[in-house]
Amino acid sequence: MRIIKTLTWGALLLSIGACAGRDGDGDRTDDSGGDSETEGDTDSDTDADSDSDSDSDSDTDSDTDADPERVPQTLTVVFLSGYDGFDLAPWTDTGGYEQPIAAAFAFETKDRTSGANESCIVVTSLSAIDWTSWDAEAWVSFESPLTVVSSDCEHFSSADWGEEGRPDEEIGALVLGVSLGPLDPSAAEAYAPVFEETTGLTWAQEGVSRHFGSRVGLRKLDSSSGFEVSAPVVSVAWEASGTLEIAVDRKGDVVPTTGMNKATEVPSPVVVKAQTYPVLDPTLVLLR
């Protein structure tokens, strides 16, 4: 249940666009009856061969339909955690379910066979969190290896994503770094129109008051090199109780923390979301 709820939260917090493509093929075999007039046995063999070939091709077509190749186009990374002023910690959502410290990797994909637009999400949990100073400009920064806890991503190219065609193993071999700090002007400029369009509020007033900055970085678990860091992104903190149960208003909406444009540290207790924006190239983010 918790994994399902985490996946649902990840899906609700993402804005995933669409992409288009095409592909498709087909083939058939046709055993002619050239020998059928001269040999009855050959006739019988020919029929058997024809049936066998036809069934085999039919099975192949059926497999193609059942297992389409999904081509990753873009990737969005969302980090979610409670923060009590000292440590990151699990938090409780509006439904009363405890949520782990998690990061969701949402792929926007294309079905190579049909051209259909699709999406899928790999949800990971963070453990062995190490508070670091990898981002010198941040109020706080930390890193953690990732453990895959839920995934509906499959049928990616086996040539690029392993025999099973799933990104789970590659994501599970990464360390995630997150930093929280002042809002970057370039990120604010990019996000402001989205905020105003989706909320009907003014960025210069409500927007800057509710948001602060973050960076999301990734490196391989067995690497000693620094993080491959995303462009600066916009973060939000929602008010929470002392036990990190997310707060809601009379309408049942979560309550954002305000005054972030004057903040000098991460407020607490809160639930924090850091989301890469805009969406990223999967081949870059997964260090492939």
Tab-separated table of C-alpha atoms in Angstrom, residues 6-211:
chain	number	residue	atom	x	y	z
A	6	THR	CA	4.196	6.737	-3.194
A	7	LEU	CA	3.755	5.992	-6.885
A	8	THR	CA	0.466	7.910	-6.867
A	9	TRP	CA	2.089	10.934	-5.221
A	10	GLY	CA	4.874	10.846	-7.782
A	11	ALA	CA	2.360	10.798	-10.630
A	12	LEU	CA	0.332	13.676	-9.163
A	13	LEU	CA	3.375	15.907	-8.772
A	14	LEU	CA	4.697	15.484	-12.299
A	15	SER	CA	3.777	17.320	-15.492
A	16	ILE	CA	4.498	14.944	-18.317
A	17	GLY	CA	4.089	16.046	-21.925
A	18	ALA	CA	3.613	13.976	-25.027
A	19	CYS	CA	5.736	12.792	-27.899
A	20	ALA	CA	4.989	11.089	-31.179
A	21	GLY	CA	6.575	8.457	-33.372
A	22	ARG	CA	5.903	5.650	-35.742
A	23	ASP	CA	7.059	2.185	-36.702
A	24	GLY	CA	5.605	-1.201	-37.587
A	25	ASP	CA	6.230	-4.201	-39.755
A	26	GLY	CA	4.640	-7.447	-40.856
A	27	ASP	CA	5.467	-10.546	-42.812
A	28	ARG	CA	3.912	-13.809	-43.945
A	29	THR	CA	4.955	-17.015	-45.676
A	30	ASP	CA	3.101	-18.626	-48.558
A	31	ASP	CA	3.791	-22.242	-49.502
A	32	SER	CA	2.546	-22.656	-53.076
A	33	GLY	CA	0.943	-25.875	-54.307
A	34	GLY	CA	3.431	-26.518	-57.139
A	35	ASP	CA	4.079	-30.105	-56.013
A	36	SER	CA	0.546	-30.824	-54.907
A	37	GLU	CA	-0.601	-32.142	-58.302
A	38	THR	CA	2.118	-34.798	-58.503
A	39	GLU	CA	2.566	-36.172	-54.991
A	40	GLY	CA	-0.107	-36.616	-52.386
A	41	ASP	CA	2.491	-37.019	-49.631
A	42	THR	CA	4.108	-33.793	-50.656
A	43	ASP	CA	0.711	-32.159	-50.569
A	44	SER	CA	0.272	-33.263	-47.015
A	45	ASP	CA	3.744	-32.111	-46.045
A	46	THR	CA	3.190	-28.781	-47.743
A	47	ASP	CA	-0.011	-28.230	-45.800
A	48	ALA	CA	1.729	-29.073	-42.578
A	49	ASP	CA	4.555	-26.699	-43.351
A	50	SER	CA	2.104	-23.990	-44.275
A	51	ASP	CA	0.227	-24.367	-41.009
A	52	SER	CA	3.423	-24.394	-39.017
A	53	ASP	CA	4.774	-21.315	-40.726
A	54	SER	CA	1.495	-19.499	-40.377
A	55	ASP	CA	1.230	-20.284	-36.673
A	56	SER	CA	4.822	-19.271	-36.093
A	57	ASP	CA	4.354	-15.916	-37.806
A	58	SER	CA	1.089	-15.376	-35.972
A	59	ASP	CA	2.817	-15.998	-32.647
A	60	THR	CA	5.565	-13.564	-33.563
A	61	ASP	CA	3.037	-10.870	-34.450
A	62	SER	CA	1.182	-11.506	-31.211
A	63	ASP	CA	4.399	-11.138	-29.203
A	64	THR	CA	5.155	-7.865	-30.977
A	65	ASP	CA	1.778	-6.498	-30.005
A	66	ALA	CA	2.099	-7.665	-26.399
A	67	ASP	CA	5.651	-6.413	-25.900
A	68	PRO	CA	6.072	-3.084	-27.710
A	69	GLU	CA	9.393	-1.306	-27.459
A	70	ARG	CA	9.072	1.855	-25.387
A	71	VAL	CA	11.631	4.503	-26.249
A	72	PRO	CA	12.524	6.920	-23.395
A	73	GLN	CA	12.253	10.505	-24.604
A	74	THR	CA	12.604	12.617	-21.458
A	75	LEU	CA	12.946	12.146	-17.721
A	76	THR	CA	11.733	14.130	-14.726
A	77	VAL	CA	13.154	13.515	-11.247
A	78	VAL	CA	11.078	14.389	-8.168
A	79	PHE	CA	12.450	14.243	-4.618
A	80	LEU	CA	10.027	14.108	-1.665
A	81	SER	CA	10.845	14.033	2.046
A	82	GLY	CA	9.842	15.279	5.431
A	83	TYR	CA	12.283	17.600	7.214
A	84	ASP	CA	12.112	18.177	10.972
A	85	GLY	CA	14.811	20.829	11.196
A	86	PHE	CA	17.596	18.334	11.812
A	87	ASP	CA	17.089	15.344	9.551
A	88	LEU	CA	15.187	14.114	6.543
A	89	ALA	CA	12.456	11.724	7.647
A	90	PRO	CA	9.349	9.827	6.472
A	91	TRP	CA	6.164	11.894	6.405
A	92	THR	CA	2.418	11.282	6.451
A	93	ASP	CA	0.259	12.192	3.446
A	94	THR	CA	-3.315	13.535	3.385
A	95	GLY	CA	-4.706	10.008	3.404
A	96	GLY	CA	-2.887	9.131	6.612
A	97	TYR	CA	-0.277	6.911	4.913
A	98	GLU	CA	3.349	7.170	5.921
A	99	GLN	CA	5.599	7.964	2.978
A	100	PRO	CA	9.315	7.168	2.803
A	101	ILE	CA	12.085	9.555	1.790
A	102	ALA	CA	11.788	8.982	-1.929
A	103	ALA	CA	12.701	10.034	-5.431
A	104	ALA	CA	10.511	9.284	-8.448
A	105	PHE	CA	12.017	8.915	-11.937
A	106	ALA	CA	9.246	9.607	-14.452
A	107	PHE	CA	9.979	8.694	-18.065
A	108	GLU	CA	8.035	10.080	-20.992
A	109	THR	CA	8.141	7.372	-23.641
A	110	LYS	CA	7.080	6.503	-27.181
A	111	ASP	CA	5.840	3.099	-28.316
A	112	ARG	CA	8.077	2.380	-31.300
A	113	THR	CA	5.516	-0.001	-32.825
A	114	SER	CA	2.338	2.060	-32.588
A	115	GLY	CA	3.724	5.550	-32.008
A	116	ALA	CA	1.560	5.925	-28.899
A	117	ASN	CA	2.636	8.380	-26.204
A	118	GLU	CA	3.159	6.761	-22.828
A	119	SER	CA	4.827	7.325	-19.463
A	120	CYS	CA	6.087	5.249	-16.580
A	121	ILE	CA	7.578	5.829	-13.136
A	122	VAL	CA	10.348	4.196	-11.118
A	123	VAL	CA	10.035	5.014	-7.404
A	124	THR	CA	13.152	4.778	-5.235
A	125	SER	CA	13.791	5.150	-1.521
A	126	LEU	CA	16.780	6.863	0.098
A	127	SER	CA	18.747	5.340	2.936
A	128	ALA	CA	22.196	5.862	4.477
A	129	ILE	CA	21.755	9.600	3.901
A	130	ASP	CA	25.010	11.509	4.174
A	131	TRP	CA	24.923	15.259	4.838
A	132	THR	CA	27.608	16.791	2.640
A	133	SER	CA	28.721	20.129	1.236
A	134	TRP	CA	28.760	19.166	-2.438
A	135	ASP	CA	26.776	22.345	-3.250
A	136	ALA	CA	28.589	25.212	-1.552
A	137	GLU	CA	25.811	27.714	-2.364
A	138	ALA	CA	23.059	25.720	-0.634
A	139	TRP	CA	21.613	25.945	2.873
A	140	VAL	CA	21.866	22.155	3.135
A	141	SER	CA	22.984	19.403	0.785
A	142	PHE	CA	22.999	15.644	1.110
A	143	GLU	CA	23.395	12.455	-0.881
A	144	SER	CA	22.149	8.883	-0.718
A	145	PRO	CA	22.254	5.644	-2.711
A	146	LEU	CA	18.941	4.676	-4.292
A	147	THR	CA	16.878	1.520	-3.805
A	148	VAL	CA	14.123	0.753	-6.328
A	149	VAL	CA	10.867	-0.020	-4.510
A	150	SER	CA	8.307	0.208	-7.327
A	151	SER	CA	8.377	0.379	-11.109
A	152	ASP	CA	6.048	0.107	-14.075
A	153	CYS	CA	8.762	0.834	-16.664
A	154	GLU	CA	9.378	-2.049	-19.068
A	155	HIS	CA	9.937	-2.977	-22.712
A	156	PHE	CA	12.777	-0.488	-23.168
A	157	SER	CA	15.380	-1.454	-25.771
A	158	SER	CA	17.362	-4.449	-24.485
A	159	ALA	CA	20.368	-3.198	-26.460
A	160	ASP	CA	20.436	-0.029	-24.357
A	161	TRP	CA	18.756	-1.027	-21.096
A	162	GLY	CA	19.805	-4.639	-20.433
A	163	GLU	CA	18.281	-8.003	-21.217
A	164	GLU	CA	14.971	-7.268	-19.437
A	165	GLY	CA	14.550	-3.828	-21.016
A	166	ARG	CA	13.969	-2.071	-17.693
A	167	PRO	CA	15.775	0.977	-16.244
A	168	ASP	CA	15.502	-0.298	-12.646
A	169	GLU	CA	19.017	-1.736	-12.418
A	170	GLU	CA	20.663	1.409	-13.762
A	171	ILE	CA	18.681	3.662	-11.432
A	172	GLY	CA	19.444	1.371	-8.494
A	173	ALA	CA	23.160	1.813	-9.214
A	174	LEU	CA	23.020	5.599	-8.734
A	175	VAL	CA	23.638	7.998	-5.865
A	176	LEU	CA	21.227	10.934	-5.677
A	177	GLY	CA	22.413	14.315	-4.454
A	178	VAL	CA	19.960	17.058	-3.480
A	179	SER	CA	20.692	20.592	-2.288
A	180	LEU	CA	18.235	23.155	-0.951
A	181	GLY	CA	18.933	26.874	-0.893
A	182	PRO	CA	18.193	30.283	-2.419
A	183	LEU	CA	16.052	30.488	-5.546
A	184	ASP	CA	18.103	30.740	-8.718
A	185	PRO	CA	16.989	33.664	-10.958
A	186	SER	CA	17.111	31.589	-14.149
A	187	ALA	CA	14.965	28.848	-12.607
A	188	ALA	CA	12.470	31.420	-11.355
A	189	GLU	CA	12.246	33.020	-14.792
A	190	ALA	CA	11.535	29.668	-16.423
A	191	TYR	CA	9.014	28.547	-13.827
A	192	ALA	CA	7.094	31.808	-13.304
A	193	PRO	CA	4.808	31.487	-16.382
A	194	VAL	CA	3.974	27.888	-15.434
A	195	PHE	CA	3.104	28.927	-11.886
A	196	GLU	CA	0.852	31.772	-13.019
A	197	GLU	CA	-0.910	29.652	-15.654
A	198	THR	CA	-1.600	26.723	-13.339
A	199	THR	CA	-2.516	28.634	-10.174
A	200	GLY	CA	-3.917	31.958	-11.375
A	201	LEU	CA	-1.657	33.690	-8.847
A	202	THR	CA	1.088	36.254	-9.420
A	203	TRP	CA	4.664	35.006	-9.375
A	204	ALA	CA	6.099	38.322	-8.136
A	205	GLN	CA	3.912	38.066	-5.035
A	206	GLU	CA	2.730	34.564	-4.144
A	207	GLY	CA	5.251	32.681	-6.297
A	208	VAL	CA	8.512	34.001	-4.893
A	209	SER	CA	7.068	33.830	-1.391
A	210	ARG	CA	6.299	30.107	-1.668
A	211	HIS	CA	9.324	28.773	-3.519
